[in-house]
Coordinates of C-alpha atoms and ligand atoms in Angstrom, one line a residue:
M204 CA 0.1 -0.1 0.1
V205 CA 2.6 2.4 1.0
T206 CA 6.3 2.8 0.8
Y207 CA 8.8 4.4 3.2
V208 CA 12.0 6.1 1.6
A209 CA 14.8 8.2 3.5
A210 CA 13.8 11.4 3.6
N211 CA 15.6 13.5 0.5
S212 CA 15.8 17.3 0.5
G213 CA 14.1 18.6 -2.6
A214 CA 11.9 15.7 -2.8
K215 CA 8.1 16.6 -3.5
R216 CA 5.2 15.0 -2.0
M217 CA 4.6 11.7 -3.5
P218 CA 1.3 9.8 -2.7
G219 CA 1.8 6.7 -0.7
V220 CA 5.4 7.6 -0.4
I221 CA 6.4 8.5 3.4
P222 CA 9.8 10.0 4.2
L223 CA 11.8 8.5 7.3
H224 CA 14.1 11.4 8.8
G225 CA 17.4 10.8 10.4
E226 CA 19.0 12.9 13.0
E227 CA 19.2 15.8 11.0
G228 CA 15.7 16.2 10.4
F229 CA 14.8 15.5 14.0
A230 CA 17.5 18.3 14.9
G231 CA 15.9 20.6 12.3
M232 CA 12.4 19.9 13.7
R233 CA 13.4 20.4 17.3
K234 CA 14.5 23.9 16.5
A235 CA 11.8 24.8 14.3
G236 CA 9.3 23.4 17.0
R237 CA 10.8 25.4 19.9
V238 CA 10.5 28.7 18.2
T239 CA 6.8 28.2 17.2
A240 CA 6.0 27.1 20.8
E241 CA 7.9 30.1 22.3
A242 CA 5.7 32.6 19.9
L243 CA 2.6 30.7 21.1
D244 CA 3.8 31.2 24.9
M245 CA 4.5 34.7 24.1
L246 CA 0.8 35.3 22.5
T247 CA -0.7 34.2 25.8
S248 CA -0.5 37.3 27.6
Y249 CA -1.7 39.3 24.7
V250 CA -5.0 37.3 24.2
L251 CA -7.3 39.6 26.1
P252 CA -10.5 41.3 25.4
G253 CA -10.1 44.3 23.0
V254 CA -7.1 43.0 21.3
T255 CA -7.7 42.3 17.3
T256 CA -6.5 39.0 15.7
A257 CA -4.7 41.2 13.4
E258 CA -2.7 42.7 16.0
L259 CA -1.8 38.9 17.4
D260 CA -1.0 38.1 13.9
R261 CA 1.7 41.0 13.6
L262 CA 3.1 39.7 16.7
A263 CA 3.6 36.3 15.5
F264 CA 5.4 37.7 12.5
E265 CA 7.6 40.1 14.6
F266 CA 8.8 37.7 17.0
G267 CA 9.5 35.4 13.8
Q268 CA 11.5 38.5 12.5
D269 CA 13.5 38.1 15.6
H270 CA 14.2 34.6 15.9
N271 CA 15.2 33.5 12.2
A272 CA 11.7 32.3 11.7
F273 CA 9.3 32.9 8.7
P274 CA 5.7 32.0 8.8
A275 CA 4.9 29.2 6.3
T276 CA 1.5 30.5 5.4
L277 CA 2.4 34.0 4.5
F278 CA 2.0 33.7 0.7
Y279 CA 1.1 30.0 0.7
K280 CA -1.7 29.2 -1.7
G281 CA -2.8 32.9 -1.9
Y282 CA -2.9 33.1 2.0
R283 CA -1.4 36.6 3.2
H284 CA -1.0 36.2 7.1
S285 CA 1.3 34.5 9.5
T286 CA -1.2 32.8 11.6
C287 CA -5.0 31.4 11.4
T288 CA -6.8 32.6 14.2
S289 CA -10.3 30.5 14.6
I290 CA -12.7 32.2 17.1
N291 CA -15.5 29.9 18.5
H292 CA -17.7 28.1 16.0
V293 CA -14.8 28.8 13.5
V294 CA -13.3 25.4 13.1
C295 CA -10.0 26.3 11.3
H296 CA -8.1 28.6 8.7
G297 CA -9.9 31.9 10.4
I298 CA -8.4 34.9 8.9
P299 CA -6.9 37.6 11.2
S300 CA -8.9 40.7 10.9
D301 CA -9.8 43.7 12.9
R302 CA -12.3 42.3 14.9
A303 CA -11.7 42.5 18.5
L304 CA -11.8 39.5 20.6
R305 CA -14.7 39.7 23.5
E306 CA -14.8 38.3 26.8
G307 CA -15.9 34.8 26.7
D308 CA -14.5 34.2 23.3
I309 CA -12.2 31.1 22.7
V310 CA -9.5 31.3 19.9
N311 CA -7.2 29.0 18.5
I312 CA -4.0 30.2 17.0
D313 CA -2.2 28.3 14.4
L314 CA 1.3 29.0 13.9
T315 CA 3.9 27.2 11.4
Y316 CA 7.5 28.9 11.2
I317 CA 10.2 27.9 9.1
V318 CA 13.4 27.8 10.6
D319 CA 16.5 26.8 8.4
G320 CA 14.0 24.9 6.1
W321 CA 12.3 22.9 8.8
H322 CA 8.6 23.2 9.6
G323 CA 7.3 23.8 13.4
D324 CA 3.7 23.4 13.0
S325 CA 1.5 23.9 16.1
S326 CA -1.8 25.5 17.6
R327 CA -3.5 25.9 20.9
M328 CA -6.7 27.3 22.2
Y329 CA -6.8 30.6 24.2
P330 CA -9.5 31.9 26.4
V331 CA -10.3 35.4 26.3
G332 CA -11.0 36.3 30.1
E333 CA -13.4 34.2 31.7
I334 CA -15.2 31.6 29.6
S335 CA -18.3 29.6 29.8
R336 CA -18.1 26.1 31.7
K337 CA -19.0 24.2 28.3
A338 CA -16.4 26.2 26.3
E339 CA -13.9 25.4 29.1
R340 CA -15.0 21.4 29.1
L341 CA -14.6 21.6 25.0
I342 CA -10.8 23.0 25.3
E343 CA -10.2 20.2 28.0
V344 CA -11.5 17.2 25.9
T345 CA -9.6 18.7 22.8
H346 CA -6.5 18.9 24.6
E347 CA -7.1 15.3 26.0
C348 CA -8.0 14.2 22.3
L349 CA -4.5 15.3 20.8
M350 CA -2.4 13.8 24.0
R351 CA -4.4 10.3 23.5
G352 CA -3.4 10.5 19.7
I353 CA 0.2 11.3 20.6
E354 CA 0.2 8.2 23.3
A355 CA -0.8 6.0 20.4
A356 CA 1.8 7.5 18.0
V357 CA 4.5 4.7 18.5
P358 CA 6.2 2.2 16.3
G359 CA 4.1 -0.7 15.3
N360 CA 0.8 1.1 15.8
T361 CA -0.7 2.5 12.5
T362 CA -2.4 5.8 11.7
G363 CA -5.6 4.4 12.5
D364 CA -4.9 3.6 16.0
I365 CA -4.2 7.6 16.5
G366 CA -7.6 8.5 14.8
A367 CA -9.4 5.6 16.9
A368 CA -7.9 7.0 20.2
I369 CA -9.1 10.4 19.3
Q370 CA -12.5 9.5 18.3
R371 CA -13.2 7.1 21.1
F372 CA -12.7 9.8 23.5
A373 CA -14.4 12.8 21.8
E374 CA -17.2 10.7 21.2
A375 CA -17.6 9.3 24.8
E376 CA -17.6 12.8 26.0
R377 CA -20.7 13.3 23.4
M378 CA -18.5 15.6 21.0
S379 CA -17.8 15.1 17.7
V380 CA -14.8 14.9 15.4
V381 CA -14.5 17.1 12.2
R382 CA -13.5 14.8 9.3
D383 CA -12.8 17.5 6.6
F384 CA -9.2 18.2 7.6
V385 CA -6.3 15.9 8.9
G386 CA -2.9 15.8 10.3
H387 CA 0.1 15.7 7.8
G388 CA 3.6 14.6 7.3
L389 CA 5.9 17.6 7.6
G390 CA 9.9 18.5 7.6
Q391 CA 11.2 20.4 4.8
L392 CA 7.6 20.3 3.2
F393 CA 4.8 21.9 4.9
H394 CA 2.3 19.1 4.0
D395 CA 3.9 15.7 3.2
E396 CA 2.6 12.2 3.6
P397 CA 1.2 10.6 5.3
N398 CA -2.4 12.1 6.3
I399 CA -3.4 11.6 9.9
L400 CA -6.9 11.1 10.4
H401 CA -8.7 12.3 13.7
F402 CA -11.2 9.3 13.5
G403 CA -10.8 5.6 12.3
T404 CA -10.3 1.9 13.3
P405 CA -7.6 0.4 15.0
G406 CA -4.9 -1.3 12.9
M407 CA -5.8 0.5 9.8
G408 CA -3.5 2.8 7.8
P409 CA 0.1 2.6 7.3
E410 CA 2.1 1.3 10.2
L411 CA 4.2 4.0 12.2
K412 CA 8.0 3.7 11.8
P413 CA 10.8 5.5 13.5
G414 CA 11.7 8.6 11.4
M415 CA 8.3 9.7 10.2
I416 CA 7.4 13.3 11.3
F417 CA 3.9 14.5 11.2
T418 CA 1.2 16.8 12.9
I419 CA -1.6 15.4 15.0
E420 CA -4.3 18.5 15.2
P421 CA -7.9 17.1 16.1
M422 CA -10.7 19.4 15.7
I423 CA -13.4 18.7 18.1
N424 CA -17.1 20.2 17.8
L425 CA -19.6 20.5 20.7
G426 CA -22.3 19.7 18.2
R427 CA -22.5 18.0 14.7
P428 CA -19.2 17.2 12.8
Q429 CA -20.2 19.1 9.5
V430 CA -18.5 22.3 8.5
K431 CA -18.7 24.5 5.5
I432 CA -16.3 27.1 4.1
L433 CA -17.3 30.7 4.0
N434 CA -17.1 33.1 1.1
D435 CA -13.4 34.3 1.7
G436 CA -12.5 30.6 0.4
W437 CA -10.5 29.9 3.8
T438 CA -12.6 30.2 7.2
A439 CA -14.1 26.9 7.9
V440 CA -17.0 27.1 10.4
T441 CA -19.4 24.7 12.3
R442 CA -22.7 24.0 9.9
D443 CA -24.7 24.2 13.4
R444 CA -22.7 27.0 14.6
T445 CA -21.5 25.3 17.7
L446 CA -18.5 25.8 19.4
S447 CA -15.3 23.8 18.0
A448 CA -11.6 23.7 19.3
Q449 CA -8.3 22.4 18.0
F450 CA -4.9 21.6 19.5
E451 CA -1.7 20.8 17.3
H452 CA 1.7 19.4 17.8
S453 CA 4.3 18.1 15.5
I454 CA 5.8 15.2 16.5
G455 CA 8.6 12.7 15.3
I456 CA 8.3 8.8 15.9
T457 CA 11.3 7.2 17.6
E458 CA 12.5 3.8 18.2
T459 CA 10.7 3.8 21.5
G460 CA 7.9 6.2 21.3
N461 CA 7.7 9.7 20.0
E462 CA 9.2 13.1 20.6
I463 CA 7.2 16.2 20.6
F464 CA 8.8 19.1 18.5
T465 CA 6.5 21.8 19.8
A466 CA 6.0 21.5 23.6
S467 CA 5.8 24.9 25.3
P468 CA 9.0 25.4 27.2
A469 CA 6.7 27.6 29.8
G470 CA 4.3 25.1 30.2
L471 CA 1.4 27.1 28.7
F472 CA 0.2 24.6 26.2
N473 CA -3.2 23.8 27.9
P474 CA -4.2 27.2 28.9
L475 CA -6.9 25.6 31.6
T476 CA -4.2 23.9 33.6
T477 CA -2.3 27.0 34.3
R478 CA -5.3 29.0 35.0
R479 CA -6.4 26.8 38.2
Ligands
MF3_674 N1 -1.1 25.5 9.7 C1 -2.1 24.8 9.4 C2 -2.1 23.1 9.5 O1 -2.2 22.9 10.6 C3 -2.3 25.2 7.7 C4 -2.8 26.4 7.6 S1 -2.8 26.7 5.6 C5 -3.1 28.1 5.5 O2 -1.8 22.4 8.5 F1 -3.1 28.5 4.3 F2 -4.6 28.3 5.8 F3 -2.7 29.0 6.6
CO675 CO1 -0.8 21.3 10.4
CO676 CO1 -1.1 24.2 11.8

Protein backbone atom coordinates (compact mmCIF):
# COMPACT_ATOMS: atom_id res chain seq x y z
CA MET A 1 0.00 0.00 0.00
CA VAL A 2 2.54 2.61 1.09
CA THR A 3 6.29 2.72 0.69
CA TYR A 4 8.83 4.28 3.04
CA VAL A 5 11.85 6.17 1.71
CA ALA A 6 14.81 7.90 3.33
CA ALA A 7 13.85 11.60 3.49
CA ASN A 8 15.49 13.42 0.65
CA SER A 9 16.00 17.17 0.60
CA GLY A 10 14.30 18.67 -2.47
CA ALA A 11 11.91 15.74 -2.96
CA LYS A 12 8.28 16.62 -3.70
CA ARG A 13 5.25 15.09 -2.01
CA MET A 14 4.39 11.74 -3.60
CA PRO A 15 1.11 9.95 -2.87
CA GLY A 16 1.73 6.82 -0.79
CA VAL A 17 5.41 7.58 -0.23
CA ILE A 18 6.27 8.26 3.42
CA PRO A 19 9.64 9.88 4.15
CA LEU A 20 11.69 8.58 7.09
CA HIS A 21 13.88 11.27 8.61
CA GLY A 22 17.24 10.86 10.30
CA GLU A 23 19.01 12.77 13.06
CA GLU A 24 19.42 15.85 10.85
CA GLY A 25 15.66 16.09 10.36
CA PHE A 26 14.97 15.60 14.05
CA ALA A 27 17.51 18.32 14.93
CA GLY A 28 15.93 20.71 12.39
CA MET A 29 12.42 19.99 13.68
CA ARG A 30 13.50 20.43 17.30
CA LYS A 31 14.68 23.96 16.51
CA ALA A 32 11.68 24.95 14.36
CA GLY A 33 9.24 23.44 16.85
CA ARG A 34 10.82 25.23 19.78
CA VAL A 35 10.62 28.70 18.21
CA THR A 36 7.00 28.04 17.20
CA ALA A 37 6.14 27.01 20.78
CA GLU A 38 7.93 30.07 22.18
CA ALA A 39 5.89 32.34 19.91
CA LEU A 40 2.62 30.69 21.00
CA ASP A 41 3.80 31.12 24.63
CA MET A 42 4.59 34.80 23.98
CA LEU A 43 1.06 35.37 22.59
CA THR A 44 -0.60 34.09 25.79
CA SER A 45 -0.38 37.38 27.67
CA TYR A 46 -1.73 39.37 24.68
CA VAL A 47 -4.95 37.39 24.24
CA LEU A 48 -7.28 39.73 26.14
CA PRO A 49 -10.64 41.41 25.49
CA GLY A 50 -10.13 44.27 22.99
CA VAL A 51 -7.10 42.90 21.13
CA THR A 52 -7.62 42.22 17.41
CA THR A 53 -6.53 39.02 15.74
CA ALA A 54 -4.62 41.17 13.21
CA GLU A 55 -2.55 42.51 16.12
CA LEU A 56 -1.83 38.95 17.35
CA ASP A 57 -0.85 38.03 13.78
CA ARG A 58 1.55 40.98 13.62
CA LEU A 59 3.13 39.93 16.95
CA ALA A 60 3.69 36.42 15.55
CA PHE A 61 5.33 37.84 12.42
CA GLU A 62 7.59 40.18 14.44
CA PHE A 63 8.62 37.40 16.85
CA GLY A 64 9.63 35.34 13.83
CA GLN A 65 11.68 38.21 12.40
CA ASP A 66 13.58 38.35 15.71
CA HIS A 67 14.17 34.57 15.80
CA ASN A 68 15.23 33.59 12.26
CA ALA A 69 11.74 32.19 11.62
CA PHE A 70 9.40 32.89 8.69
CA PRO A 71 5.68 32.03 8.73
CA ALA A 72 4.95 29.18 6.30
CA THR A 73 1.39 30.43 5.69
CA LEU A 74 2.51 33.87 4.45
CA PHE A 75 1.98 33.79 0.64
CA TYR A 76 1.00 30.09 0.85
CA LYS A 77 -1.67 29.32 -1.79
CA GLY A 78 -2.67 32.99 -1.77
CA TYR A 79 -2.95 33.21 2.04
CA ARG A 80 -1.55 36.53 3.29
CA HIS A 81 -1.11 36.10 7.04
CA SER A 82 1.33 34.62 9.55
CA THR A 83 -1.30 32.77 11.56
CA CYS A 84 -4.79 31.34 11.38
CA THR A 85 -7.03 32.70 14.16
CA SER A 86 -10.22 30.69 14.63
CA ILE A 87 -12.78 32.13 17.04
CA ASN A 88 -15.70 30.22 18.69
CA HIS A 89 -17.61 28.35 15.94
CA VAL A 90 -14.72 28.76 13.47
CA VAL A 91 -13.19 25.29 13.08
CA CYS A 92 -9.90 26.33 11.42
CA HIS A 93 -8.30 28.68 8.86
CA GLY A 94 -9.88 31.80 10.41
CA ILE A 95 -8.31 34.91 8.87
CA PRO A 96 -6.77 37.53 11.20
CA SER A 97 -8.81 40.75 11.05
CA ASP A 98 -9.67 43.97 12.85
CA ARG A 99 -12.38 42.23 14.87
CA ALA A 100 -11.54 42.69 18.54
CA LEU A 101 -11.72 39.66 20.82
CA ARG A 102 -14.48 39.79 23.45
CA GLU A 103 -14.68 38.42 26.96
CA GLY A 104 -15.88 34.81 26.75
CA ASP A 105 -14.48 34.09 23.27
CA ILE A 106 -12.24 31.09 22.70
CA VAL A 107 -9.63 31.43 19.95
CA ASN A 108 -7.26 28.98 18.33
CA ILE A 109 -3.99 30.41 17.04
CA ASP A 110 -2.26 28.17 14.50
CA LEU A 111 1.33 29.04 13.62
CA THR A 112 3.89 27.36 11.38
CA TYR A 113 7.41 28.76 11.29
CA ILE A 114 10.11 27.77 8.84
CA VAL A 115 13.51 27.75 10.57
CA ASP A 116 16.55 26.77 8.47
CA GLY A 117 14.17 25.08 6.03
CA TRP A 118 12.27 22.97 8.63
CA HIS A 119 8.59 23.49 9.53
CA GLY A 120 7.32 23.73 13.12
CA ASP A 121 3.49 23.57 13.08
CA SER A 122 1.42 23.97 16.24
CA SER A 123 -1.84 25.44 17.46
CA ARG A 124 -3.52 25.97 20.82
CA MET A 125 -6.70 27.33 22.32
CA TYR A 126 -6.68 30.63 24.23
CA PRO A 127 -9.57 31.69 26.48
CA VAL A 128 -10.42 35.41 26.34
CA GLY A 129 -11.05 36.40 29.96
CA GLU A 130 -13.69 34.32 31.71
CA ILE A 131 -15.27 31.66 29.48
CA SER A 132 -18.32 29.44 29.87
CA ARG A 133 -18.15 26.04 31.53
CA LYS A 134 -19.06 24.33 28.25
CA ALA A 135 -16.24 26.15 26.42
CA GLU A 136 -13.83 25.03 29.16
CA ARG A 137 -15.01 21.44 28.79
CA LEU A 138 -14.56 21.57 25.01
CA ILE A 139 -11.01 22.87 25.39
CA GLU A 140 -10.15 20.26 28.01
CA VAL A 141 -11.56 17.39 25.92
CA THR A 142 -9.84 18.60 22.73
CA HIS A 143 -6.48 18.85 24.50
CA GLU A 144 -6.99 15.34 25.90
CA CYS A 145 -7.86 14.07 22.39
CA LEU A 146 -4.53 15.34 21.08
CA MET A 147 -2.59 13.83 23.99
CA ARG A 148 -4.33 10.44 23.55
CA GLY A 149 -3.52 10.58 19.84
CA ILE A 150 0.13 11.24 20.66
CA GLU A 151 0.17 8.33 23.16
CA ALA A 152 -0.98 6.05 20.33
CA ALA A 153 1.73 7.37 17.97
CA VAL A 154 4.38 4.72 18.64
CA PRO A 155 6.25 2.37 16.30
CA GLY A 156 4.26 -0.74 15.39
CA ASN A 157 0.91 1.04 15.76
CA THR A 158 -0.81 2.45 12.67
CA THR A 159 -2.25 5.84 11.75
CA GLY A 160 -5.68 4.29 12.40
CA ASP A 161 -4.73 3.69 16.04
CA ILE A 162 -4.17 7.45 16.42
CA GLY A 163 -7.52 8.35 14.87
CA ALA A 164 -9.38 5.69 16.83
CA ALA A 165 -7.94 6.91 20.17
CA ILE A 166 -9.07 10.47 19.40
CA GLN A 167 -12.53 9.52 18.15
CA ARG A 168 -13.20 7.13 21.05
CA PHE A 169 -12.48 9.80 23.66
CA ALA A 170 -14.31 12.68 21.89
CA GLU A 171 -17.46 10.65 21.27
CA ALA A 172 -17.49 9.22 24.81
CA GLU A 173 -17.66 12.87 25.92
CA ARG A 174 -20.63 13.42 23.53
CA MET A 175 -18.58 15.64 21.23
CA SER A 176 -17.77 15.13 17.54
CA VAL A 177 -14.63 14.86 15.39
CA VAL A 178 -14.31 17.05 12.27
CA ARG A 179 -13.63 14.82 9.23
CA ASP A 180 -12.73 17.46 6.64
CA PHE A 181 -9.20 18.33 7.82
CA VAL A 182 -6.33 16.01 8.73
CA GLY A 183 -2.91 16.00 10.31
CA HIS A 184 -0.03 15.69 7.89
CA GLY A 185 3.58 14.73 7.46
CA LEU A 186 5.97 17.69 7.48
CA GLY A 187 9.66 18.50 7.53
CA GLN A 188 11.26 20.48 4.73
CA LEU A 189 7.75 20.35 3.19
CA PHE A 190 4.78 22.01 4.96
CA HIS A 191 2.35 19.23 4.01
CA ASP A 192 3.71 15.76 3.23
CA GLU A 193 2.66 12.11 3.55
CA PRO A 194 1.09 10.57 5.54
CA ASN A 195 -2.34 12.05 6.22
CA ILE A 196 -3.33 11.59 9.86
CA LEU A 197 -7.09 11.18 10.22
CA HIS A 198 -8.52 12.09 13.63
CA PHE A 199 -11.05 9.24 13.48
CA GLY A 200 -10.78 5.65 12.31
CA THR A 201 -10.30 2.00 13.08
CA PRO A 202 -7.48 0.49 15.15
CA GLY A 203 -4.91 -1.29 12.99
CA MET A 204 -5.95 0.44 9.75
CA GLY A 205 -3.70 2.71 7.71
CA PRO A 206 0.07 2.79 7.35
CA GLU A 207 2.27 1.35 10.11
CA LEU A 208 4.17 3.97 12.14
CA LYS A 209 7.94 3.67 11.78
CA PRO A 210 10.83 5.48 13.48
CA GLY A 211 11.75 8.58 11.45
CA MET A 212 8.20 9.54 10.47
CA ILE A 213 7.44 13.18 11.26
CA PHE A 214 3.86 14.48 11.24
CA THR A 215 1.28 16.64 12.97
CA ILE A 216 -1.74 15.55 14.96
CA GLU A 217 -4.31 18.36 15.06
CA PRO A 218 -7.82 17.22 16.04
CA MET A 219 -10.74 19.63 15.61
CA ILE A 220 -13.58 18.77 18.03
CA ASN A 221 -17.10 20.24 17.96
CA LEU A 222 -19.66 20.52 20.76
CA GLY A 223 -22.38 19.76 18.21
CA ARG A 224 -22.35 17.98 14.86
CA PRO A 225 -19.15 17.34 12.89
CA GLN A 226 -20.16 19.02 9.60
CA VAL A 227 -18.33 22.15 8.45
CA LYS A 228 -18.78 24.70 5.68
CA ILE A 229 -16.32 27.12 4.10
CA LEU A 230 -17.23 30.83 4.06
CA ASN A 231 -17.10 32.95 0.91
CA ASP A 232 -13.57 34.14 1.71
CA GLY A 233 -12.49 30.66 0.56
CA TRP A 234 -10.66 29.91 3.84
CA THR A 235 -12.75 30.19 7.00
CA ALA A 236 -14.21 26.81 8.03
CA VAL A 237 -17.14 27.02 10.45
CA THR A 238 -19.43 24.47 12.09
CA ARG A 239 -22.66 24.12 10.07
CA ASP A 240 -24.72 24.13 13.27
CA ARG A 241 -22.71 27.09 14.68
CA THR A 242 -21.70 25.17 17.82
CA LEU A 243 -18.27 25.83 19.36
CA SER A 244 -15.19 24.12 17.93
CA ALA A 245 -11.69 23.70 19.34
CA GLN A 246 -8.31 22.43 18.08
CA PHE A 247 -4.85 21.64 19.43
CA GLU A 248 -1.87 20.71 17.22
CA HIS A 249 1.63 19.36 17.85
CA SER A 250 4.39 18.38 15.43
CA ILE A 251 5.94 15.06 16.49
CA GLY A 252 8.53 12.52 15.34
CA ILE A 253 8.34 8.75 15.76
CA THR A 254 11.38 7.38 17.61
CA GLU A 255 12.59 3.79 18.23
CA THR A 256 10.75 3.72 21.56
CA GLY A 257 7.84 6.16 21.17
CA ASN A 258 7.74 9.73 19.97
CA GLU A 259 9.21 13.17 20.46
CA ILE A 260 7.02 16.29 20.63
CA PHE A 261 8.82 19.10 18.79
CA THR A 262 6.37 21.87 19.71
CA ALA A 263 6.07 21.35 23.50
CA SER A 264 5.73 24.63 25.42
CA PRO A 265 8.95 25.53 27.28
CA ALA A 266 6.80 27.54 29.72
CA GLY A 267 4.17 24.83 30.24
CA LEU A 268 1.46 27.01 28.67
CA PHE A 269 0.18 24.60 25.99
CA ASN A 270 -3.08 23.78 27.77
CA PRO A 271 -4.34 27.16 29.03
CA LEU A 272 -6.74 25.62 31.55
CA THR A 273 -4.10 23.77 33.57
CA THR A 274 -2.18 27.00 34.21
CA ARG A 275 -5.26 29.04 35.19
CA ARG A 276 -6.36 26.90 38.11
N1 LIG B 1 -1.17 25.44 9.92
C1 LIG B 1 -2.25 24.80 9.21
C2 LIG B 1 -2.05 23.33 9.45
O1 LIG B 1 -2.07 22.92 10.57
C3 LIG B 1 -2.27 25.10 7.76
C4 LIG B 1 -2.77 26.46 7.47
S1 LIG B 1 -2.70 26.70 5.76
C5 LIG B 1 -3.34 28.24 5.56
O2 LIG B 1 -1.79 22.53 8.58
F1 LIG B 1 -3.06 28.57 4.33
F2 LIG B 1 -4.59 28.24 5.85
F3 LIG B 1 -2.76 29.09 6.39
CO1 LIG C 1 -0.79 21.27 10.52
CO1 LIG D 1 -1.13 24.24 11.95
